[in-house]
Amino acid sequence: MTWSPAPRGCSRHAPAPCSRSRPARRCGCGCGSRAEGAHDQWVLAFTNPPVDQVDVWQLDERGRWRVQSAGDLVAVDNWPERGRYPVFRLELPAGQARDVFLRVQGTVPASVPLQLRTAAVHSQRLQAESLGLGTAFGAMLLLVAACLAQSWAYRDRAYGWYAAFTAVTTLNLLAYSGVAAHLLWPTRPDWADAAPGALAFLSGGASMLFVRRLTGIAARSATLDRLASSLGWGGLPLCIAYVLAPRPSAMHLLSAFLAAAVLLNMAVAWLSWRRRDVVGFWVLLACLPLTLAVLLAVLRWLGFLPISFATQYAAVVAVVLQVPLLLVALSIRSRDRHGAQIREQALSSQDALTGLLAPHLFRDRLHQVVARFKRDREDAAVVFIDLVNHARIRAAYGSAVAEQSVLRSVIKLRHVVRDVDTVGRIGEARFGLILEGATSRTAVTQRAARLIAAGLMPLQGLKPDVTLHFHVAGVLLREHNVDADDLPHLLGELLASMSPRTRRPIRFLVPEETQPVPLDPDSELPIDSVPAPVR
């Protein structure tokens, strides 16, 4: 190659050779350009990080050929300019032609993206590239850290799998873009040459394992599940084989493995989406760009497409798009899974039919209220409510109408209680109610009367037309000092004593009588001065 850069001086002056000992002078015509002793430093950049080796020959000051080498087969510490890809500084005096010879070695067909720049333009380009790569890799590493924290906080291993997949993918992109060879292993040319392909096996295997777990393909197709598991874990031995095998054979094996990985992920995602799974749609959307990128690479190797920057870096762009889209799919799946877990946990604390507190939790709350009354004298009332015609409804209309009557009872009960009141289902047709802060029977009677009246009101359009009959038994803790274990038994006996057609459906436990204080035999008080019992 022969380069002869044009002089940058004023057009009125002939170009002058560079003189490093004499500073440049400005042109006297007033144009402000450099006239004498001024020329820019030129650099030759080969902007393809995975290249094996690039050798550049140019003449030195003594007229001898000087060679400079860079690439994956040369340690980055020994490059003439350390960086992501080979860069060589050229000695090109202004106005003089110089011969520069270049040799490029590579295992696979690739373009020769040579760029001749000035040192200032090259520095500006490096800063822009560093900004873009730093933003992308920083976001991916932050994503890995956030998913690890979320996996630990929520005890969700799916986020841990995603963090592992993203970490391997990020490391693969670091190796492919040359950042890893520049910053992580600058003294290991053997690993710098093998890392992009070896890590691609790990990244492809991790993607298959993650998509398999995310979509739950085992429930739909056992064959695809076993295939995805075998190929995914097979990426580990294939990674070692890639390092040891001859590079041309290893590259063909890598191409076949990546093609199988993207096609299998597409098949799994399509099968999930066909069953109206939203997660399958997002996984399919994430795998589509990478599938198109692999198709472009195959067409390029077959000679149907030219070797260009777009066809070489399409896979990198596709992977960058795939990672956040898979995170969206993971968030949807995690939300559904957590919702199912919350509903499962609610079954142990709530009644499955009505959503009220389960009997054991209602008993625990009752013990707490009674203990608080004895300790702090905080008033409360305990009320038991029976749907007395539940058995008759079941016998006449069946279990479905009986369960509907229970649900209607819960709706009417919630209309007469406050949000702070405790309501539980303690029997098939019996409900328990704790009214904290109740100090009189009047407040309890008013709510009970509203509930009974609401049950007797017919519901328009209901077939069959069934009314609800309630019996209410209550006690004020200030009137009846009794243990929490005895309250359910006493209130149950009071409800059992009511006839089905009683005219007094609201009853309270009889207050305990205050016993007189026993007299001391030596007391001087007269007999008639002893206070009478309080009724």
PDB file of C-alpha atoms in Angstrom, residues 351 353-354 356 384-394 402-403 405-407 409-410 413 424-432 451 468-472 495:
ATOM      1  CA  ASP A 351     -61.188 -19.824  54.593  1.00  0.00           C
ATOM      2  CA  LEU A 353     -64.760 -20.269  50.286  1.00  0.00           C
ATOM      3  CA  THR A 354     -65.297 -16.935  52.032  1.00  0.00           C
ATOM      4  CA  LEU A 356     -62.445 -14.894  56.180  1.00  0.00           C
ATOM      5  CA  PHE A 384     -71.082 -15.477  67.252  1.00  0.00           C
ATOM      6  CA  ILE A 385     -73.513 -15.533  64.287  1.00  0.00           C
ATOM      7  CA  ASP A 386     -75.357 -18.588  62.970  1.00  0.00           C
ATOM      8  CA  LEU A 387     -77.058 -18.964  59.584  1.00  0.00           C
ATOM      9  CA  VAL A 388     -79.828 -21.091  61.070  1.00  0.00           C
ATOM     10  CA  ASN A 389     -81.575 -22.082  57.839  1.00  0.00           C
ATOM     11  CA  HIS A 390     -78.367 -23.307  56.142  1.00  0.00           C
ATOM     12  CA  ALA A 391     -79.227 -26.998  56.625  1.00  0.00           C
ATOM     13  CA  ARG A 392     -82.744 -26.461  55.269  1.00  0.00           C
ATOM     14  CA  ILE A 393     -81.383 -24.627  52.212  1.00  0.00           C
ATOM     15  CA  ARG A 394     -78.981 -27.471  51.492  1.00  0.00           C
ATOM     16  CA  ALA A 402     -76.082 -23.491  50.269  1.00  0.00           C
ATOM     17  CA  GLU A 403     -72.562 -22.267  49.474  1.00  0.00           C
ATOM     18  CA  SER A 405     -76.036 -18.507  50.860  1.00  0.00           C
ATOM     19  CA  VAL A 406     -72.823 -18.583  52.899  1.00  0.00           C
ATOM     20  CA  LEU A 407     -71.195 -16.140  50.480  1.00  0.00           C
ATOM     21  CA  SER A 409     -73.977 -13.962  54.428  1.00  0.00           C
ATOM     22  CA  VAL A 410     -70.327 -12.852  54.278  1.00  0.00           C
ATOM     23  CA  LEU A 413     -71.724  -9.220  57.307  1.00  0.00           C
ATOM     24  CA  GLY A 424     -63.712 -15.378  60.855  1.00  0.00           C
ATOM     25  CA  ARG A 425     -65.562 -18.482  59.727  1.00  0.00           C
ATOM     26  CA  ILE A 426     -65.525 -20.880  62.687  1.00  0.00           C
ATOM     27  CA  GLY A 427     -68.046 -23.439  61.436  1.00  0.00           C
ATOM     28  CA  GLU A 428     -69.923 -24.556  58.365  1.00  0.00           C
ATOM     29  CA  ALA A 429     -72.565 -21.867  58.865  1.00  0.00           C
ATOM     30  CA  ARG A 430     -71.165 -20.009  61.892  1.00  0.00           C
ATOM     31  CA  PHE A 431     -69.156 -16.783  61.898  1.00  0.00           C
ATOM     32  CA  GLY A 432     -67.165 -15.150  64.666  1.00  0.00           C
ATOM     33  CA  LEU A 451     -77.545  -7.891  59.689  1.00  0.00           C
ATOM     34  CA  LEU A 468     -81.165 -15.729  55.247  1.00  0.00           C
ATOM     35  CA  HIS A 469     -82.069 -16.185  58.920  1.00  0.00           C
ATOM     36  CA  PHE A 470     -79.444 -15.214  61.477  1.00  0.00           C
ATOM     37  CA  HIS A 471     -79.128 -15.820  65.216  1.00  0.00           C
ATOM     38  CA  VAL A 472     -76.685 -13.685  67.163  1.00  0.00           C
ATOM     39  CA  LEU A 495     -76.986 -20.190  70.181  1.00  0.00           C
TER      40      LEU A 495
END
